[in-house]
Amino acid sequence: MTLLVLVLSGITDVADGFIARKFNMVSDFGKAFDPVADKLTQIGVMFCLVKRFSFMKIPLVILVVKELFAGITGLITIRKTGKVMGAVWHGKLTTVLLYSMMALHIVWFNIPERISDISIFLCTIMMLTSAVLYGIRNIEMIRSN
């Protein structure tokens, strides 16, 4: 059941983005707040997985800190420039890795610790990379105005 909720969340997110672009219904509000729903889903699922996989705490904390930082700098960017910055390739890759890692841990109940740790580690590295790249982008936007 948990996997079904996770898959439905991912499908509706992709469909929402596709429909918005196809019918030219992309809005600054959507660009700013659509990721909030995604992150709440991700945080909720990871919070549940921490009980069985304590190493999952690391990407959970990174995700929360990254999103708080991105949210604050994103709001400052909007305020200073009037522009809402959309997601870029590294953010999308991070999301794919994050959902894949969570699904792997949900489906494979007795996942070997080594495979669990490797998947969490790879996801964490991409999350950190994306956090740095988004941070640089947002800070450059803030400084340039």
PDB file of N, CA and C in Angstrom, residues 23-112:
ATOM      1  N   PHE A  23      -0.550  22.538 -22.029  1.00  0.00           N
ATOM      2  CA  PHE A  23      -1.653  23.483 -22.220  1.00  0.00           C
ATOM      3  C   PHE A  23      -1.276  24.911 -21.801  1.00  0.00           C
ATOM      4  N   ASN A  24       0.022  25.161 -21.706  1.00  0.00           N
ATOM      5  CA  ASN A  24       0.535  26.490 -21.383  1.00  0.00           C
ATOM      6  C   ASN A  24      -0.121  27.056 -20.109  1.00  0.00           C
ATOM      7  N   MET A  25      -0.153  26.223 -19.075  1.00  0.00           N
ATOM      8  CA  MET A  25      -0.770  26.605 -17.810  1.00  0.00           C
ATOM      9  C   MET A  25       0.267  26.699 -16.691  1.00  0.00           C
ATOM     10  N   VAL A  26       1.528  26.861 -17.075  1.00  0.00           N
ATOM     11  CA  VAL A  26       2.592  26.995 -16.087  1.00  0.00           C
ATOM     12  C   VAL A  26       2.450  28.351 -15.416  1.00  0.00           C
ATOM     13  N   SER A  27       2.509  28.354 -14.096  1.00  0.00           N
ATOM     14  CA  SER A  27       2.393  29.615 -13.359  1.00  0.00           C
ATOM     15  C   SER A  27       3.517  29.720 -12.342  1.00  0.00           C
ATOM     16  N   ASP A  28       3.797  30.942 -11.935  1.00  0.00           N
ATOM     17  CA  ASP A  28       4.800  31.139 -10.887  1.00  0.00           C
ATOM     18  C   ASP A  28       4.356  30.465  -9.598  1.00  0.00           C
ATOM     19  N   PHE A  29       3.067  30.519  -9.307  1.00  0.00           N
ATOM     20  CA  PHE A  29       2.550  29.853  -8.112  1.00  0.00           C
ATOM     21  C   PHE A  29       2.836  28.356  -8.168  1.00  0.00           C
ATOM     22  N   GLY A  30       2.541  27.748  -9.313  1.00  0.00           N
ATOM     23  CA  GLY A  30       2.793  26.315  -9.479  1.00  0.00           C
ATOM     24  C   GLY A  30       4.263  25.970  -9.366  1.00  0.00           C
ATOM     25  N   LYS A  31       5.114  26.797  -9.985  1.00  0.00           N
ATOM     26  CA  LYS A  31       6.558  26.544  -9.919  1.00  0.00           C
ATOM     27  C   LYS A  31       7.064  26.659  -8.484  1.00  0.00           C
ATOM     28  N   ALA A  32       6.467  27.544  -7.717  1.00  0.00           N
ATOM     29  CA  ALA A  32       6.925  27.760  -6.345  1.00  0.00           C
ATOM     30  C   ALA A  32       6.366  26.731  -5.372  1.00  0.00           C
ATOM     31  N   PHE A  33       5.105  26.323  -5.552  1.00  0.00           N
ATOM     32  CA  PHE A  33       4.469  25.495  -4.531  1.00  0.00           C
ATOM     33  C   PHE A  33       4.316  24.024  -4.882  1.00  0.00           C
ATOM     34  N   ASP A  34       4.433  23.655  -6.152  1.00  0.00           N
ATOM     35  CA  ASP A  34       4.366  22.236  -6.510  1.00  0.00           C
ATOM     36  C   ASP A  34       5.461  21.436  -5.811  1.00  0.00           C
ATOM     37  N   PRO A  35       6.679  21.947  -5.743  1.00  0.00           N
ATOM     38  CA  PRO A  35       7.726  21.189  -5.050  1.00  0.00           C
ATOM     39  C   PRO A  35       7.454  20.985  -3.558  1.00  0.00           C
ATOM     40  N   VAL A  36       6.674  21.859  -2.956  1.00  0.00           N
ATOM     41  CA  VAL A  36       6.375  21.721  -1.526  1.00  0.00           C
ATOM     42  C   VAL A  36       5.623  20.415  -1.270  1.00  0.00           C
ATOM     43  N   ALA A  37       4.629  20.119  -2.088  1.00  0.00           N
ATOM     44  CA  ALA A  37       3.868  18.873  -1.936  1.00  0.00           C
ATOM     45  C   ALA A  37       4.780  17.662  -2.130  1.00  0.00           C
ATOM     46  N   ASP A  38       5.658  17.744  -3.130  1.00  0.00           N
ATOM     47  CA  ASP A  38       6.596  16.646  -3.381  1.00  0.00           C
ATOM     48  C   ASP A  38       7.486  16.411  -2.167  1.00  0.00           C
ATOM     49  N   LYS A  39       8.020  17.476  -1.620  1.00  0.00           N
ATOM     50  CA  LYS A  39       8.953  17.352  -0.492  1.00  0.00           C
ATOM     51  C   LYS A  39       8.241  16.834   0.749  1.00  0.00           C
ATOM     52  N   LEU A  40       6.998  17.254   0.970  1.00  0.00           N
ATOM     53  CA  LEU A  40       6.258  16.737   2.128  1.00  0.00           C
ATOM     54  C   LEU A  40       6.039  15.234   2.002  1.00  0.00           C
ATOM     55  N   THR A  41       5.740  14.767   0.788  1.00  0.00           N
ATOM     56  CA  THR A  41       5.597  13.324   0.552  1.00  0.00           C
ATOM     57  C   THR A  41       6.910  12.612   0.829  1.00  0.00           C
ATOM     58  N   GLN A  42       7.994  13.137   0.267  1.00  0.00           N
ATOM     59  CA  GLN A  42       9.304  12.517   0.439  1.00  0.00           C
ATOM     60  C   GLN A  42       9.708  12.481   1.909  1.00  0.00           C
ATOM     61  N   ILE A  43       9.521  13.572   2.603  1.00  0.00           N
ATOM     62  CA  ILE A  43       9.885  13.633   4.026  1.00  0.00           C
ATOM     63  C   ILE A  43       9.045  12.642   4.831  1.00  0.00           C
ATOM     64  N   GLY A  44       7.747  12.557   4.533  1.00  0.00           N
ATOM     65  CA  GLY A  44       6.871  11.619   5.241  1.00  0.00           C
ATOM     66  C   GLY A  44       7.292  10.177   5.045  1.00  0.00           C
ATOM     67  N   VAL A  45       7.581   9.804   3.805  1.00  0.00           N
ATOM     68  CA  VAL A  45       7.995   8.418   3.521  1.00  0.00           C
ATOM     69  C   VAL A  45       9.338   8.130   4.178  1.00  0.00           C
ATOM     70  N   MET A  46      10.292   9.056   4.042  1.00  0.00           N
ATOM     71  CA  MET A  46      11.615   8.824   4.642  1.00  0.00           C
ATOM     72  C   MET A  46      11.524   8.748   6.163  1.00  0.00           C
ATOM     73  N   PHE A  47      10.669   9.560   6.754  1.00  0.00           N
ATOM     74  CA  PHE A  47      10.484   9.531   8.201  1.00  0.00           C
ATOM     75  C   PHE A  47      10.011   8.141   8.638  1.00  0.00           C
ATOM     76  N   CYS A  48       9.103   7.551   7.871  1.00  0.00           N
ATOM     77  CA  CYS A  48       8.628   6.197   8.182  1.00  0.00           C
ATOM     78  C   CYS A  48       9.735   5.156   7.995  1.00  0.00           C
ATOM     79  N   LEU A  49      10.565   5.329   6.973  1.00  0.00           N
ATOM     80  CA  LEU A  49      11.629   4.359   6.695  1.00  0.00           C
ATOM     81  C   LEU A  49      12.768   4.417   7.723  1.00  0.00           C
ATOM     82  N   VAL A  50      12.937   5.547   8.386  1.00  0.00           N
ATOM     83  CA  VAL A  50      14.019   5.692   9.378  1.00  0.00           C
ATOM     84  C   VAL A  50      13.892   4.654  10.491  1.00  0.00           C
ATOM     85  N   LYS A  51      12.685   4.260  10.793  1.00  0.00           N
ATOM     86  CA  LYS A  51      12.482   3.279  11.864  1.00  0.00           C
ATOM     87  C   LYS A  51      13.202   1.972  11.566  1.00  0.00           C
ATOM     88  N   ARG A  52      13.190   1.544  10.289  1.00  0.00           N
ATOM     89  CA  ARG A  52      13.852   0.290   9.909  1.00  0.00           C
ATOM     90  C   ARG A  52      15.271   0.488   9.424  1.00  0.00           C
ATOM     91  N   PHE A  53      15.570   1.658   8.872  1.00  0.00           N
ATOM     92  CA  PHE A  53      16.875   1.916   8.262  1.00  0.00           C
ATOM     93  C   PHE A  53      17.447   3.201   8.861  1.00  0.00           C
ATOM     94  N   SER A  54      18.210   3.055   9.935  1.00  0.00           N
ATOM     95  CA  SER A  54      18.684   4.235  10.651  1.00  0.00           C
ATOM     96  C   SER A  54      19.579   5.127   9.803  1.00  0.00           C
ATOM     97  N   PHE A  55      20.280   4.567   8.813  1.00  0.00           N
ATOM     98  CA  PHE A  55      21.141   5.358   7.921  1.00  0.00           C
ATOM     99  C   PHE A  55      20.306   6.354   7.094  1.00  0.00           C
ATOM    100  N   MET A  56      19.002   6.102   7.004  1.00  0.00           N
ATOM    101  CA  MET A  56      18.080   6.962   6.263  1.00  0.00           C
ATOM    102  C   MET A  56      17.957   8.344   6.931  1.00  0.00           C
ATOM    103  N   LYS A  57      18.383   8.454   8.187  1.00  0.00           N
ATOM    104  CA  LYS A  57      18.334   9.749   8.878  1.00  0.00           C
ATOM    105  C   LYS A  57      19.176  10.794   8.161  1.00  0.00           C
ATOM    106  N   ILE A  58      20.284  10.372   7.601  1.00  0.00           N
ATOM    107  CA  ILE A  58      21.204  11.321   6.957  1.00  0.00           C
ATOM    108  C   ILE A  58      20.536  12.018   5.773  1.00  0.00           C
ATOM    109  N   PRO A  59      20.003  11.279   4.773  1.00  0.00           N
ATOM    110  CA  PRO A  59      19.343  12.003   3.680  1.00  0.00           C
ATOM    111  C   PRO A  59      18.082  12.737   4.125  1.00  0.00           C
ATOM    112  N   LEU A  60      17.412  12.245   5.164  1.00  0.00           N
ATOM    113  CA  LEU A  60      16.228  12.941   5.673  1.00  0.00           C
ATOM    114  C   LEU A  60      16.609  14.320   6.203  1.00  0.00           C
ATOM    115  N   VAL A  61      17.648  14.374   7.019  1.00  0.00           N
ATOM    116  CA  VAL A  61      18.103  15.662   7.565  1.00  0.00           C
ATOM    117  C   VAL A  61      18.595  16.574   6.441  1.00  0.00           C
ATOM    118  N   ILE A  62      19.357  16.012   5.501  1.00  0.00           N
ATOM    119  CA  ILE A  62      19.860  16.806   4.377  1.00  0.00           C
ATOM    120  C   ILE A  62      18.695  17.362   3.561  1.00  0.00           C
ATOM    121  N   LEU A  63      17.685  16.542   3.319  1.00  0.00           N
ATOM    122  CA  LEU A  63      16.526  16.988   2.552  1.00  0.00           C
ATOM    123  C   LEU A  63      15.831  18.155   3.248  1.00  0.00           C
ATOM    124  N   VAL A  64      15.614  18.040   4.537  1.00  0.00           N
ATOM    125  CA  VAL A  64      14.936  19.109   5.279  1.00  0.00           C
ATOM    126  C   VAL A  64      15.770  20.388   5.245  1.00  0.00           C
ATOM    127  N   VAL A  65      17.064  20.286   5.529  1.00  0.00           N
ATOM    128  CA  VAL A  65      17.936  21.468   5.529  1.00  0.00           C
ATOM    129  C   VAL A  65      18.013  22.076   4.127  1.00  0.00           C
ATOM    130  N   LYS A  66      18.193  21.213   3.122  1.00  0.00           N
ATOM    131  CA  LYS A  66      18.280  21.678   1.726  1.00  0.00           C
ATOM    132  C   LYS A  66      17.022  22.429   1.326  1.00  0.00           C
ATOM    133  N   GLU A  67      15.872  21.889   1.651  1.00  0.00           N
ATOM    134  CA  GLU A  67      14.613  22.517   1.253  1.00  0.00           C
ATOM    135  C   GLU A  67      14.350  23.803   2.022  1.00  0.00           C
ATOM    136  N   LEU A  68      14.727  23.850   3.279  1.00  0.00           N
ATOM    137  CA  LEU A  68      14.591  25.105   4.028  1.00  0.00           C
ATOM    138  C   LEU A  68      15.484  26.189   3.424  1.00  0.00           C
ATOM    139  N   PHE A  69      16.728  25.832   3.131  1.00  0.00           N
ATOM    140  CA  PHE A  69      17.661  26.780   2.522  1.00  0.00           C
ATOM    141  C   PHE A  69      17.161  27.221   1.148  1.00  0.00           C
ATOM    142  N   ALA A  70      16.749  26.244   0.323  1.00  0.00           N
ATOM    143  CA  ALA A  70      16.258  26.565  -1.021  1.00  0.00           C
ATOM    144  C   ALA A  70      14.990  27.411  -0.943  1.00  0.00           C
ATOM    145  N   GLY A  71      14.139  27.106   0.003  1.00  0.00           N
ATOM    146  CA  GLY A  71      12.907  27.877   0.161  1.00  0.00           C
ATOM    147  C   GLY A  71      13.174  29.311   0.559  1.00  0.00           C
ATOM    148  N   ILE A  72      14.067  29.493   1.519  1.00  0.00           N
ATOM    149  CA  ILE A  72      14.390  30.847   1.978  1.00  0.00           C
ATOM    150  C   ILE A  72      15.079  31.644   0.878  1.00  0.00           C
ATOM    151  N   THR A  73      16.109  31.055   0.250  1.00  0.00           N
ATOM    152  CA  THR A  73      16.805  31.788  -0.811  1.00  0.00           C
ATOM    153  C   THR A  73      15.908  31.973  -2.028  1.00  0.00           C
ATOM    154  N   GLY A  74      15.016  31.010  -2.272  1.00  0.00           N
ATOM    155  CA  GLY A  74      14.066  31.148  -3.378  1.00  0.00           C
ATOM    156  C   GLY A  74      13.103  32.303  -3.148  1.00  0.00           C
ATOM    157  N   LEU A  75      12.605  32.442  -1.924  1.00  0.00           N
ATOM    158  CA  LEU A  75      11.716  33.563  -1.607  1.00  0.00           C
ATOM    159  C   LEU A  75      12.436  34.903  -1.718  1.00  0.00           C
ATOM    160  N   ILE A  76      13.677  34.941  -1.263  1.00  0.00           N
ATOM    161  CA  ILE A  76      14.466  36.180  -1.386  1.00  0.00           C
ATOM    162  C   ILE A  76      14.671  36.500  -2.868  1.00  0.00           C
ATOM    163  N   THR A  77      14.962  35.478  -3.666  1.00  0.00           N
ATOM    164  CA  THR A  77      15.143  35.678  -5.110  1.00  0.00           C
ATOM    165  C   THR A  77      13.870  36.235  -5.744  1.00  0.00           C
ATOM    166  N   ILE A  78      12.732  35.664  -5.407  1.00  0.00           N
ATOM    167  CA  ILE A  78      11.454  36.152  -5.942  1.00  0.00           C
ATOM    168  C   ILE A  78      11.236  37.604  -5.534  1.00  0.00           C
ATOM    169  N   ARG A  79      11.511  37.893  -4.289  1.00  0.00           N
ATOM    170  CA  ARG A  79      11.296  39.257  -3.785  1.00  0.00           C
ATOM    171  C   ARG A  79      12.203  40.272  -4.481  1.00  0.00           C
ATOM    172  N   LYS A  80      13.461  39.899  -4.692  1.00  0.00           N
ATOM    173  CA  LYS A  80      14.421  40.829  -5.305  1.00  0.00           C
ATOM    174  C   LYS A  80      14.295  40.921  -6.818  1.00  0.00           C
ATOM    175  N   THR A  81      13.962  39.798  -7.472  1.00  0.00           N
ATOM    176  CA  THR A  81      13.976  39.781  -8.933  1.00  0.00           C
ATOM    177  C   THR A  81      12.591  39.671  -9.562  1.00  0.00           C
ATOM    178  N   GLY A  82      11.627  39.186  -8.792  1.00  0.00           N
ATOM    179  CA  GLY A  82      10.308  38.942  -9.353  1.00  0.00           C
ATOM    180  C   GLY A  82      10.254  37.658 -10.168  1.00  0.00           C
ATOM    181  N   LYS A  83      11.346  36.896 -10.191  1.00  0.00           N
ATOM    182  CA  LYS A  83      11.419  35.668 -10.981  1.00  0.00           C
ATOM    183  C   LYS A  83      11.304  34.443 -10.073  1.00  0.00           C
ATOM    184  N   VAL A  84      10.548  33.458 -10.542  1.00  0.00           N
ATOM    185  CA  VAL A  84      10.461  32.172  -9.853  1.00  0.00           C
ATOM    186  C   VAL A  84      11.298  31.199 -10.661  1.00  0.00           C
ATOM    187  N   MET A  85      12.306  30.670 -10.039  1.00  0.00           N
ATOM    188  CA  MET A  85      13.212  29.747 -10.725  1.00  0.00           C
ATOM    189  C   MET A  85      12.634  28.336 -10.675  1.00  0.00           C
ATOM    190  N   GLY A  86      12.633  27.665 -11.802  1.00  0.00           N
ATOM    191  CA  GLY A  86      12.131  26.300 -11.876  1.00  0.00           C
ATOM    192  C   GLY A  86      13.222  25.289 -11.578  1.00  0.00           C
ATOM    193  N   ALA A  87      12.813  24.037 -11.548  1.00  0.00           N
ATOM    194  CA  ALA A  87      13.756  22.946 -11.303  1.00  0.00           C
ATOM    195  C   ALA A  87      14.657  22.751 -12.521  1.00  0.00           C
ATOM    196  N   VAL A  88      15.856  22.263 -12.269  1.00  0.00           N
ATOM    197  CA  VAL A  88      16.802  21.958 -13.342  1.00  0.00           C
ATOM    198  C   VAL A  88      17.211  20.490 -13.235  1.00  0.00           C
ATOM    199  N   TRP A  89      18.046  20.046 -14.160  1.00  0.00           N
ATOM    200  CA  TRP A  89      18.359  18.620 -14.312  1.00  0.00           C
ATOM    201  C   TRP A  89      18.800  17.951 -13.022  1.00  0.00           C
ATOM    202  N   HIS A  90      19.668  18.596 -12.234  1.00  0.00           N
ATOM    203  CA  HIS A  90      20.180  17.927 -11.025  1.00  0.00           C
ATOM    204  C   HIS A  90      19.091  17.758  -9.975  1.00  0.00           C
ATOM    205  N   GLY A  91      18.148  18.684  -9.932  1.00  0.00           N
ATOM    206  CA  GLY A  91      17.022  18.539  -9.014  1.00  0.00           C
ATOM    207  C   GLY A  91      16.104  17.403  -9.430  1.00  0.00           C
ATOM    208  N   LYS A  92      15.881  17.288 -10.730  1.00  0.00           N
ATOM    209  CA  LYS A  92      15.040  16.205 -11.242  1.00  0.00           C
ATOM    210  C   LYS A  92      15.710  14.848 -11.032  1.00  0.00           C
ATOM    211  N   LEU A  93      17.031  14.781 -11.275  1.00  0.00           N
ATOM    212  CA  LEU A  93      17.772  13.534 -11.045  1.00  0.00           C
ATOM    213  C   LEU A  93      17.734  13.157  -9.567  1.00  0.00           C
ATOM    214  N   THR A  94      17.887  14.132  -8.699  1.00  0.00           N
ATOM    215  CA  THR A  94      17.822  13.869  -7.261  1.00  0.00           C
ATOM    216  C   THR A  94      16.463  13.289  -6.890  1.00  0.00           C
ATOM    217  N   THR A  95      15.405  13.848  -7.456  1.00  0.00           N
ATOM    218  CA  THR A  95      14.057  13.349  -7.164  1.00  0.00           C
ATOM    219  C   THR A  95      13.887  11.909  -7.639  1.00  0.00           C
ATOM    220  N   VAL A  96      14.371  11.614  -8.833  1.00  0.00           N
ATOM    221  CA  VAL A  96      14.286  10.239  -9.354  1.00  0.00           C
ATOM    222  C   VAL A  96      15.047   9.279  -8.438  1.00  0.00           C
ATOM    223  N   LEU A  97      16.258   9.663  -8.056  1.00  0.00           N
ATOM    224  CA  LEU A  97      17.059   8.805  -7.162  1.00  0.00           C
ATOM    225  C   LEU A  97      16.386   8.640  -5.806  1.00  0.00           C
ATOM    226  N   LEU A  98      15.814   9.708  -5.298  1.00  0.00           N
ATOM    227  CA  LEU A  98      15.165   9.661  -3.993  1.00  0.00           C
ATOM    228  C   LEU A  98      13.949   8.730  -4.019  1.00  0.00           C
ATOM    229  N   TYR A  99      13.094   8.884  -5.025  1.00  0.00           N
ATOM    230  CA  TYR A  99      11.926   8.001  -5.132  1.00  0.00           C
ATOM    231  C   TYR A  99      12.353   6.554  -5.376  1.00  0.00           C
ATOM    232  N   SER A 100      13.384   6.353  -6.184  1.00  0.00           N
ATOM    233  CA  SER A 100      13.875   4.993  -6.443  1.00  0.00           C
ATOM    234  C   SER A 100      14.406   4.359  -5.166  1.00  0.00           C
ATOM    235  N   MET A 101      15.182   5.125  -4.414  1.00  0.00           N
ATOM    236  CA  MET A 101      15.740   4.620  -3.161  1.00  0.00           C
ATOM    237  C   MET A 101      14.630   4.276  -2.166  1.00  0.00           C
ATOM    238  N   MET A 102      13.631   5.145  -2.068  1.00  0.00           N
ATOM    239  CA  MET A 102      12.524   4.864  -1.140  1.00  0.00           C
ATOM    240  C   MET A 102      11.743   3.635  -1.595  1.00  0.00           C
ATOM    241  N   ALA A 103      11.442   3.541  -2.891  1.00  0.00           N
ATOM    242  CA  ALA A 103      10.691   2.393  -3.415  1.00  0.00           C
ATOM    243  C   ALA A 103      11.464   1.092  -3.191  1.00  0.00           C
ATOM    244  N   LEU A 104      12.761   1.129  -3.414  1.00  0.00           N
ATOM    245  CA  LEU A 104      13.607  -0.051  -3.200  1.00  0.00           C
ATOM    246  C   LEU A 104      13.474  -0.546  -1.761  1.00  0.00           C
ATOM    247  N   HIS A 105      13.490   0.372  -0.814  1.00  0.00           N
ATOM    248  CA  HIS A 105      13.409   0.002   0.594  1.00  0.00           C
ATOM    249  C   HIS A 105      12.004  -0.447   1.006  1.00  0.00           C
ATOM    250  N   ILE A 106      11.003   0.039   0.295  1.00  0.00           N
ATOM    251  CA  ILE A 106       9.636  -0.384   0.598  1.00  0.00           C
ATOM    252  C   ILE A 106       9.375  -1.776   0.023  1.00  0.00           C
ATOM    253  N   VAL A 107       9.789  -1.994  -1.219  1.00  0.00           N
ATOM    254  CA  VAL A 107       9.526  -3.259  -1.908  1.00  0.00           C
ATOM    255  C   VAL A 107      10.382  -4.396  -1.371  1.00  0.00           C
ATOM    256  N   TRP A 108      11.650  -4.120  -1.145  1.00  0.00           N
ATOM    257  CA  TRP A 108      12.597  -5.156  -0.729  1.00  0.00           C
ATOM    258  C   TRP A 108      12.686  -5.127   0.796  1.00  0.00           C
ATOM    259  N   PHE A 109      11.740  -5.791   1.428  1.00  0.00           N
ATOM    260  CA  PHE A 109      11.608  -5.727   2.885  1.00  0.00           C
ATOM    261  C   PHE A 109      12.890  -6.148   3.598  1.00  0.00           C
ATOM    262  N   ASN A 110      13.531  -7.205   3.114  1.00  0.00           N
ATOM    263  CA  ASN A 110      14.760  -7.699   3.745  1.00  0.00           C
ATOM    264  C   ASN A 110      15.992  -7.315   2.939  1.00  0.00           C
ATOM    265  N   ILE A 111      16.040  -6.093   2.484  1.00  0.00           N
ATOM    266  CA  ILE A 111      17.159  -5.612   1.686  1.00  0.00           C
ATOM    267  C   ILE A 111      18.460  -5.788   2.479  1.00  0.00           C
ATOM    268  N   PRO A 112      19.489  -6.341   1.849  1.00  0.00           N
ATOM    269  CA  PRO A 112      20.769  -6.463   2.553  1.00  0.00           C
ATOM    270  C   PRO A 112      21.305  -5.082   2.948  1.00  0.00           C
TER     271      PRO A 112
END
